[in-house]
Every structure is written in structure tokens, then in C-alpha cells.
mmCIF file of C-alpha atoms in Angstrom:
data_model
loop_
_atom_site.group_PDB
_atom_site.id
_atom_site.type_symbol
_atom_site.label_atom_id
_atom_site.label_comp_id
_atom_site.label_asym_id
_atom_site.label_seq_id
_atom_site.Cartn_x
_atom_site.Cartn_y
_atom_site.Cartn_z
ATOM 1 C CA MET A 1 0.000 0.000 0.000
ATOM 2 C CA ILE A 2 2.827 2.360 0.909
ATOM 3 C CA SER A 3 4.585 1.525 -2.365
ATOM 4 C CA SER A 4 1.389 2.246 -4.313
ATOM 5 C CA LYS A 5 1.000 5.644 -2.657
ATOM 6 C CA PHE A 6 4.647 6.484 -3.310
ATOM 7 C CA LYS A 7 4.296 5.564 -6.985
ATOM 8 C CA LYS A 8 1.205 7.755 -7.248
ATOM 9 C CA TYR A 9 3.078 10.625 -5.572
ATOM 10 C CA GLN A 10 6.060 10.242 -7.916
ATOM 11 C CA LEU A 11 3.783 10.281 -10.967
ATOM 12 C CA LYS A 12 2.067 13.423 -9.707
ATOM 13 C CA LYS A 13 5.460 15.037 -8.981
ATOM 14 C CA PHE A 14 6.808 14.164 -12.412
ATOM 15 C CA GLY A 15 3.672 15.461 -14.121
ATOM 16 C CA ALA A 16 3.826 18.721 -12.176
ATOM 17 C CA ILE A 17 7.424 19.333 -13.270
ATOM 18 C CA ILE A 18 6.646 18.951 -16.974
ATOM 19 C CA GLY A 19 3.183 20.539 -16.734
ATOM 20 C CA PHE A 20 1.184 17.420 -17.610
ATOM 21 C CA SER A 21 -1.534 15.705 -15.621
ATOM 22 C CA PRO A 22 -0.708 12.222 -14.295
ATOM 23 C CA GLU A 23 -3.291 10.821 -16.695
ATOM 24 C CA ARG A 24 -1.633 12.527 -19.667
ATOM 25 C CA VAL A 25 1.802 11.231 -18.650
ATOM 26 C CA LEU A 26 0.489 7.672 -18.542
ATOM 27 C CA TYR A 27 -1.272 8.155 -21.873
ATOM 28 C CA LEU A 28 1.982 9.258 -23.506
ATOM 29 C CA ILE A 29 3.840 6.293 -22.044
ATOM 30 C CA ASP A 30 1.178 3.803 -23.141
ATOM 31 C CA ASN A 31 0.957 5.260 -26.650
ATOM 32 C CA VAL A 32 4.543 6.371 -27.211
ATOM 33 C CA ASP A 33 4.792 4.683 -30.642
ATOM 34 C CA VAL A 34 2.174 7.072 -32.014
ATOM 35 C CA PHE A 35 4.374 10.089 -31.322
ATOM 36 C CA TYR A 36 7.453 8.960 -33.268
ATOM 37 C CA ARG A 37 8.364 8.913 -36.930
ATOM 38 C CA GLU A 38 11.255 6.949 -38.393
ATOM 39 C CA TRP A 39 13.351 7.113 -41.527
ATOM 40 C CA PHE A 40 16.849 6.219 -42.708
ATOM 41 C CA GLU A 41 19.340 8.907 -43.675
ATOM 42 C CA LYS A 42 22.418 8.153 -45.768
ATOM 43 C CA LYS A 43 25.699 9.195 -44.157
ATOM 44 C CA PHE A 44 27.638 11.698 -46.241
ATOM 45 C CA ASP A 45 31.406 12.184 -46.208
ATOM 46 C CA LYS A 46 32.060 15.899 -46.792
ATOM 47 C CA LYS A 47 35.780 15.350 -47.371
ATOM 48 C CA LYS A 48 35.215 12.815 -50.149
ATOM 49 C CA ASN A 49 32.009 14.497 -51.363
ATOM 50 C CA ASP A 50 30.356 11.096 -51.482
ATOM 51 C CA PHE A 51 28.256 8.793 -49.324
ATOM 52 C CA LYS A 52 30.054 6.792 -46.659
ATOM 53 C CA LYS A 53 30.258 3.099 -47.495
ATOM 54 C CA TYR A 54 31.132 -0.209 -45.884
ATOM 55 C CA LYS A 55 33.883 -2.366 -47.382
ATOM 56 C CA ASP A 56 31.335 -4.267 -49.455
ATOM 57 C CA GLY A 57 30.124 -1.007 -51.040
ATOM 58 C CA THR A 58 26.887 -0.718 -49.063
ATOM 59 C CA ILE A 59 26.041 2.891 -48.172
ATOM 60 C CA LYS A 60 26.072 3.616 -44.453
ATOM 61 C CA GLN A 61 22.852 4.906 -42.915
ATOM 62 C CA ARG A 62 21.630 6.343 -39.626
ATOM 63 C CA VAL A 63 18.116 6.005 -38.239
ATOM 64 C CA ILE A 64 16.355 9.318 -37.565
ATOM 65 C CA ARG A 65 13.520 9.098 -35.035
ATOM 66 C CA PRO A 66 12.025 12.509 -34.254
ATOM 67 C CA SER A 67 9.178 12.900 -31.784
ATOM 68 C CA SER A 68 6.036 14.964 -32.324
ATOM 69 C CA SER A 69 3.041 16.617 -30.687
ATOM 70 C CA ASP A 70 2.638 16.270 -26.909
ATOM 71 C CA LEU A 71 5.590 13.918 -26.545
ATOM 72 C CA LYS A 72 7.887 16.484 -28.164
ATOM 73 C CA LEU A 73 6.472 19.164 -25.846
ATOM 74 C CA ALA A 74 7.047 16.905 -22.833
ATOM 75 C CA GLN A 75 10.633 16.272 -23.975
ATOM 76 C CA HIS A 76 11.293 19.997 -24.355
ATOM 77 C CA ARG A 77 10.146 20.498 -20.774
ATOM 78 C CA ILE A 78 12.190 17.546 -19.533
ATOM 79 C CA LYS A 79 15.213 19.070 -21.251
ATOM 80 C CA ASN A 80 14.657 22.571 -19.829
ATOM 81 C CA ARG A 81 13.452 21.665 -16.343
ATOM 82 C CA ILE A 82 15.291 18.436 -15.500
ATOM 83 C CA LEU A 83 18.299 17.948 -17.797
ATOM 84 C CA THR A 84 19.680 21.457 -18.423
ATOM 85 C CA PRO A 85 20.141 22.237 -14.688
ATOM 86 C CA ILE A 86 22.472 19.217 -14.338
ATOM 87 C CA GLU A 87 25.993 20.610 -14.075
ATOM 88 C CA LEU A 88 28.409 19.474 -16.747
ATOM 89 C CA PRO A 89 32.195 19.963 -16.787
ATOM 90 C CA LYS A 90 33.571 22.761 -18.969
ATOM 91 C CA ASN A 91 35.129 20.073 -21.175
ATOM 92 C CA VAL A 92 31.690 19.277 -22.652
ATOM 93 C CA HIS A 93 30.630 21.540 -25.533
ATOM 94 C CA GLY A 94 27.855 19.736 -27.427
ATOM 95 C CA GLY A 95 24.311 20.645 -26.421
ATOM 96 C CA VAL A 96 25.569 23.223 -23.905
ATOM 97 C CA LYS A 97 24.308 26.811 -24.016
ATOM 98 C CA GLY A 98 27.008 29.214 -25.176
ATOM 99 C CA CYS A 99 29.188 26.393 -26.514
ATOM 100 C CA SER A 100 29.701 25.114 -30.050
ATOM 101 C CA ASN A 101 32.074 23.232 -32.323
ATOM 102 C CA ILE A 102 34.154 26.433 -32.258
ATOM 103 C CA THR A 103 34.541 26.528 -28.458
ATOM 104 C CA ASN A 104 35.311 22.807 -28.589
ATOM 105 C CA ALA A 105 38.235 23.314 -30.975
ATOM 106 C CA LYS A 106 39.693 26.476 -29.442
ATOM 107 C CA PRO A 107 41.306 24.909 -26.312
ATOM 108 C CA HIS A 108 43.513 22.768 -28.590
ATOM 109 C CA GLN A 109 45.052 25.714 -30.424
ATOM 110 C CA GLY A 110 48.840 25.724 -30.206
ATOM 111 C CA LYS A 111 49.125 22.112 -29.043
ATOM 112 C CA LYS A 112 51.803 20.101 -30.839
ATOM 113 C CA TYR A 113 50.176 16.671 -30.477
ATOM 114 C CA VAL A 114 46.473 16.057 -31.054
ATOM 115 C CA LEU A 115 44.372 12.901 -30.735
ATOM 116 C CA THR A 116 40.858 12.879 -32.178
ATOM 117 C CA THR A 117 38.439 9.990 -32.005
ATOM 118 C CA ASP A 118 34.745 9.287 -32.436
ATOM 119 C CA LEU A 119 32.208 7.280 -30.450
ATOM 120 C CA GLN A 120 30.740 4.700 -32.807
ATOM 121 C CA ASP A 121 26.910 4.531 -32.986
ATOM 122 C CA PHE A 122 26.755 6.819 -29.962
ATOM 123 C CA TYR A 123 22.986 7.296 -29.635
ATOM 124 C CA PRO A 124 22.010 3.704 -30.503
ATOM 125 C CA SER A 125 24.579 2.450 -27.965
ATOM 126 C CA ILE A 126 22.828 4.355 -25.168
ATOM 127 C CA THR A 127 20.218 1.820 -24.167
ATOM 128 C CA SER A 128 17.066 2.426 -22.162
ATOM 129 C CA GLN A 129 18.700 0.546 -19.294
ATOM 130 C CA LYS A 130 21.689 2.921 -19.328
ATOM 131 C CA VAL A 131 19.367 5.915 -19.224
ATOM 132 C CA TYR A 132 17.337 4.417 -16.368
ATOM 133 C CA ASP A 133 20.457 3.526 -14.362
ATOM 134 C CA THR A 134 21.893 7.022 -14.915
ATOM 135 C CA PHE A 135 18.827 8.732 -13.457
ATOM 136 C CA LEU A 136 18.889 6.354 -10.488
ATOM 137 C CA LYS A 137 22.502 7.367 -9.835
ATOM 138 C CA LEU A 138 21.438 11.013 -9.957
ATOM 139 C CA GLY A 139 19.167 10.358 -6.998
ATOM 140 C CA HIS A 140 15.776 9.919 -8.638
ATOM 141 C CA SER A 141 13.414 7.194 -7.459
ATOM 142 C CA ASN A 142 12.888 4.100 -9.579
ATOM 143 C CA HIS A 143 9.426 5.378 -10.541
ATOM 144 C CA PHE A 144 10.647 8.862 -11.507
ATOM 145 C CA ALA A 145 13.583 7.401 -13.450
ATOM 146 C CA GLY A 146 11.157 5.062 -15.182
ATOM 147 C CA TYR A 147 8.925 7.894 -16.365
ATOM 148 C CA LEU A 148 11.939 9.825 -17.642
ATOM 149 C CA CYS A 149 13.277 6.792 -19.440
ATOM 150 C CA LYS A 150 9.982 5.864 -21.082
ATOM 151 C CA LEU A 151 9.430 9.391 -22.394
ATOM 152 C CA THR A 152 12.948 9.881 -23.773
ATOM 153 C CA THR A 153 13.927 6.480 -25.238
ATOM 154 C CA TRP A 154 12.285 4.445 -27.968
ATOM 155 C CA LYS A 155 12.840 0.923 -29.236
ATOM 156 C CA TYR A 156 15.188 0.298 -26.277
ATOM 157 C CA SER A 157 17.668 3.093 -27.085
ATOM 158 C CA LEU A 158 18.163 6.838 -27.375
ATOM 159 C CA PRO A 159 16.461 8.094 -30.557
ATOM 160 C CA GLN A 160 18.275 10.559 -32.805
ATOM 161 C CA GLY A 161 16.188 13.647 -33.547
ATOM 162 C CA THR A 162 14.453 14.423 -30.241
ATOM 163 C CA PRO A 163 14.873 17.502 -27.984
ATOM 164 C CA THR A 164 16.281 15.411 -25.132
ATOM 165 C CA SER A 165 18.716 13.017 -26.805
ATOM 166 C CA THR A 166 21.850 15.195 -26.822
ATOM 167 C CA HIS A 167 21.324 16.258 -23.210
ATOM 168 C CA ILE A 168 20.698 12.700 -22.044
ATOM 169 C CA SER A 169 23.772 11.462 -23.905
ATOM 170 C CA ASN A 170 25.820 14.076 -22.041
ATOM 171 C CA VAL A 171 24.447 12.930 -18.693
ATOM 172 C CA VAL A 172 24.934 9.228 -19.476
ATOM 173 C CA PHE A 173 28.533 9.861 -20.580
ATOM 174 C CA LEU A 174 29.240 12.097 -17.576
ATOM 175 C CA GLN A 175 30.972 9.444 -15.475
ATOM 176 C CA THR A 176 33.284 8.618 -18.394
ATOM 177 C CA ASP A 177 33.928 12.335 -18.916
ATOM 178 C CA TYR A 178 35.166 12.681 -15.348
ATOM 179 C CA GLU A 179 37.383 9.607 -15.655
ATOM 180 C CA LEU A 180 38.942 11.077 -18.810
ATOM 181 C CA ILE A 181 39.296 14.502 -17.178
ATOM 182 C CA ASN A 182 41.087 13.055 -14.150
ATOM 183 C CA PHE A 183 43.414 11.005 -16.334
ATOM 184 C CA CYS A 184 44.188 13.943 -18.607
ATOM 185 C CA ASN A 185 44.793 16.290 -15.686
ATOM 186 C CA LEU A 186 47.422 13.880 -14.367
ATOM 187 C CA HIS A 187 49.252 13.990 -17.702
ATOM 188 C CA ASN A 188 48.727 17.678 -18.629
ATOM 189 C CA ILE A 189 46.500 16.726 -21.546
ATOM 190 C CA THR A 190 43.671 18.989 -22.711
ATOM 191 C CA TYR A 191 40.385 17.118 -23.240
ATOM 192 C CA THR A 192 37.109 18.258 -24.823
ATOM 193 C CA ARG A 193 34.023 16.468 -26.095
ATOM 194 C CA TYR A 194 31.483 17.622 -28.664
ATOM 195 C CA ILE A 195 28.672 15.055 -28.500
ATOM 196 C CA ASP A 196 30.439 11.949 -29.908
ATOM 197 C CA ASP A 197 33.699 13.654 -30.947
ATOM 198 C CA LEU A 198 36.518 13.365 -28.394
ATOM 199 C CA THR A 199 39.675 15.471 -28.675
ATOM 200 C CA PHE A 200 42.895 15.325 -26.648
ATOM 201 C CA SER A 201 45.950 17.542 -27.072
ATOM 202 C CA CYS A 202 49.272 18.217 -25.402
ATOM 203 C CA GLN A 203 52.578 19.971 -25.949
ATOM 204 C CA LYS A 204 54.360 16.663 -25.295
ATOM 205 C CA ASP A 205 54.087 13.412 -27.224
ATOM 206 C CA PHE A 206 51.505 11.223 -25.474
ATOM 207 C CA GLN A 207 51.246 8.408 -27.991
ATOM 208 C CA HIS A 208 52.161 5.890 -25.264
ATOM 209 C CA LEU A 209 48.987 6.913 -23.395
ATOM 210 C CA ILE A 210 46.553 6.606 -26.281
ATOM 211 C CA GLN A 211 45.460 3.047 -25.557
ATOM 212 C CA GLU A 212 44.877 3.877 -21.896
ATOM 213 C CA ILE A 213 42.666 6.775 -22.958
ATOM 214 C CA LEU A 214 40.699 4.618 -25.376
ATOM 215 C CA ASN A 215 40.365 1.853 -22.791
ATOM 216 C CA LEU A 216 38.684 4.276 -20.375
ATOM 217 C CA VAL A 217 35.993 4.779 -22.998
ATOM 218 C CA ILE A 218 35.712 1.125 -24.002
ATOM 219 C CA ASN A 219 35.536 -0.086 -20.401
ATOM 220 C CA SER A 220 32.613 2.283 -19.856
ATOM 221 C CA GLY A 221 30.600 0.356 -22.433
ATOM 222 C CA PHE A 222 31.085 2.598 -25.461
ATOM 223 C CA LYS A 223 32.644 1.805 -28.828
ATOM 224 C CA ILE A 224 35.500 3.663 -30.491
ATOM 225 C CA SER A 225 35.561 4.309 -34.233
ATOM 226 C CA TYR A 226 39.179 3.421 -34.988
ATOM 227 C CA ARG A 227 38.713 4.584 -38.573
ATOM 228 C CA LYS A 228 38.174 8.101 -37.220
ATOM 229 C CA THR A 229 40.939 7.914 -34.622
ATOM 230 C CA LYS A 230 43.877 10.116 -35.613
ATOM 231 C CA TYR A 231 47.035 11.233 -33.856
ATOM 232 C CA SER A 232 48.979 14.101 -35.390
ATOM 233 C CA GLY A 233 49.788 17.788 -35.152
ATOM 234 C CA ASN A 234 47.621 20.366 -36.915
ATOM 235 C CA GLN A 235 44.292 18.813 -37.835
ATOM 236 C CA ASN A 236 40.609 19.553 -38.209
ATOM 237 C CA ILE A 237 38.710 19.422 -34.919
ATOM 238 C CA THR A 238 34.897 19.332 -35.140
ATOM 239 C CA GLY A 239 35.010 21.135 -38.467
ATOM 240 C CA ILE A 240 37.598 23.728 -37.423
ATOM 241 C CA ASP A 241 41.209 23.906 -38.659
ATOM 242 C CA VAL A 242 43.450 24.334 -35.611
ATOM 243 C CA PHE A 243 46.914 25.867 -35.909
ATOM 244 C CA LEU A 244 49.679 27.108 -33.636
ATOM 245 C CA ASN A 245 48.490 30.724 -33.350
ATOM 246 C CA LYS A 246 44.912 30.612 -34.601
ATOM 247 C CA ILE A 247 41.879 28.583 -35.594
ATOM 248 C CA ASP A 248 40.123 28.985 -38.933
ATOM 249 C CA ALA A 249 37.435 27.539 -41.156
ATOM 250 C CA PRO A 250 38.325 24.962 -43.823
ATOM 251 C CA GLN A 251 38.849 26.231 -47.377
ATOM 252 C CA LYS A 252 35.396 25.047 -48.497
ATOM 253 C CA ILE A 253 33.729 27.281 -45.899
ATOM 254 C CA LYS A 254 35.824 30.264 -46.997
ATOM 255 C CA GLU A 255 34.811 29.692 -50.608
ATOM 256 C CA LYS A 256 31.127 29.531 -49.683
ATOM 257 C CA ALA A 257 31.476 32.763 -47.689
ATOM 258 C CA GLU A 258 32.847 34.512 -50.792
ATOM 259 C CA LEU A 259 29.661 33.609 -52.664
ATOM 260 C CA GLU A 260 27.612 35.537 -50.092
ATOM 261 C CA ILE A 261 29.235 38.910 -50.794
ATOM 262 C CA ASP A 262 26.181 40.264 -52.664
ATOM 263 C CA SER A 263 23.608 38.431 -50.570
ATOM 264 C CA PRO A 264 21.628 40.178 -47.788
ATOM 265 C CA PHE A 265 21.812 36.955 -45.781
ATOM 266 C CA LYS A 266 25.282 35.800 -44.818
ATOM 267 C CA PRO A 267 25.054 32.731 -42.525
ATOM 268 C CA ILE A 268 28.345 31.252 -43.732
ATOM 269 C CA THR A 269 30.112 34.625 -43.474
ATOM 270 C CA ASN A 270 28.778 35.094 -39.945
ATOM 271 C CA TYR A 271 29.983 31.618 -39.013
ATOM 272 C CA LEU A 272 33.421 32.401 -40.448
ATOM 273 C CA ASN A 273 33.552 35.660 -38.491
ATOM 274 C CA ASN A 274 32.586 33.835 -35.271
ATOM 275 C CA ILE A 275 35.549 31.524 -35.750
ATOM 276 C CA ARG A 276 38.023 34.269 -36.533
ATOM 277 C CA LYS A 277 37.008 36.615 -33.740
ATOM 278 C CA THR A 278 38.239 34.039 -31.218
ATOM 279 C CA ASN A 279 41.752 34.757 -32.472
ATOM 280 C CA LYS A 280 41.405 38.332 -31.232
ATOM 281 C CA ASN A 281 39.876 37.391 -27.890
ATOM 282 C CA LYS A 282 42.395 35.955 -25.412
ATOM 283 C CA GLY A 283 39.519 34.916 -23.154
ATOM 284 C CA TYR A 284 38.837 31.942 -25.406
ATOM 285 C CA LEU A 285 42.135 30.334 -24.501
#
């Protein structure tokens, strides 16, 4: 009886936070399939100007699963009222207000050695169980964590294309972030993450530590894309060319900006200016 009352209280509490009646919350949970769409999107390689392919020639695809209607509204409120207030380390730049691929690349400017890697199938690898366990660790009750999980995951994993997915991925990866931060602090390595892109840099050669870094990720239950793992000096970090004394946009972006000279709308030019103004502002470093 006590458990039943507690469950009812948790449902009422959860509904109050997202502005939905308990009955509406349960309706969304019971009919969650109705509020999702699904399609496959071919992965495109901008460098090769062609679709990404497996060794057998099959084109690689990702599953897009956006939410709609009341479920999307509920997810927006979950994001703003439950997820956004969760404190993240300054190393995390994806899905964080005031941060971008530019702020993610900037800390690595001037570093002689750079390691970049990518989390393979990041969203699909974040299972409903991982999401549920994460919210339990954050101090939520099993009922509250269950409601959160059921309204933010679909088909047993984190769907790509919803308001909450990036924020939840940040929270789920948080423990791994802190393990990487502690390791990197011990070795004077700079670490940043932009969603599924991980970057490490240092003035000293740290090639002998690469496998230890990757093992921290793998042992946390995530997969590394070795094809996208690179260790070198100057390289492109989350779409930004990083050099000794500056960061800049790739040549293709510069060329597109030139085409906007006579246009009243200059999104590419504005993006280019946002990158270059960091070179004049020492506060970015």
C-alpha cells in the first residue's frame, strides 16, 4: 500500500514538473509509438564528397527518429526543467548553451600533439537501461527514473532527432567524462568532447597513453571508431582547422562565404567571423 502511494506521488510530482496531468503522462507512455516517426538517412562524407560506405560497397545509414506533438512538448520540458540544470564539466561543448564546435576546438590551439576519435553509434549504444540507471545514480526514485526513461527512449535506445537526446547522452557519458578529465589532468593533456567527438591535445608526445585513454571509454561500455581515430599535429577538430596561433574555417567554408558577398543573408560569413574573432579574444584560450 505504501509503495502504491509512493508511486502515485512520484507520478504526480513528475507530471507537475513537466506541466502534464498524471493521466496525460500515462497516456503518452502507453501510446509512445504514435508520437514517433522513423526514416533512414544516408551518411555523407564531406571530405570525399560522397556517401560513406562499408567495405562491401553498401552505403552507411543512420536512423532518424524525431518525436512529435505532446511527446515532443514533454521532452522539451524535460530538457529545460530536468536535464539542463544538471551541471556538466567545462570540457563538454555539445548541447551546452554558449558552446559550439568552435569553443570545442579552441582549447587545442597551439598544441603540438592532437588525438581525435569518435564514439561509434553513440545514440544507438545508449540503451534504455543505461538511461534508467543514470537517473537512479542522480538520486531519482525508480518510478521517476522510469517515467523519464519511457518518455525519452524508444525501441530500447536513445532516438536521434528528439529535444532530449543530446542532453541525455551528455548525462549518461558524464561518469566517463570525469574519468577522462582526471586522467588527462594527471598527464597535462587537454580534453574536450562535442557530442560523440573526443579530442585530446598536449605539448608533449603522449602516444604511449593513447590506448589507456581509449580503454577508459571502451571499459565504460562505449565503442571507439578506430577509422576516425587520428594522432597528429595540426588537424581539423569538429570542423575547425586548428593551428599554432589561430583557428580557422576549412577552405570550403571560406569559398562559400565569398559567394555571399552580394547576398543580404550571410550565414556562412557570420559563421566564419565567429571563428576568426576568437583569435582576437584571449579569453577563449
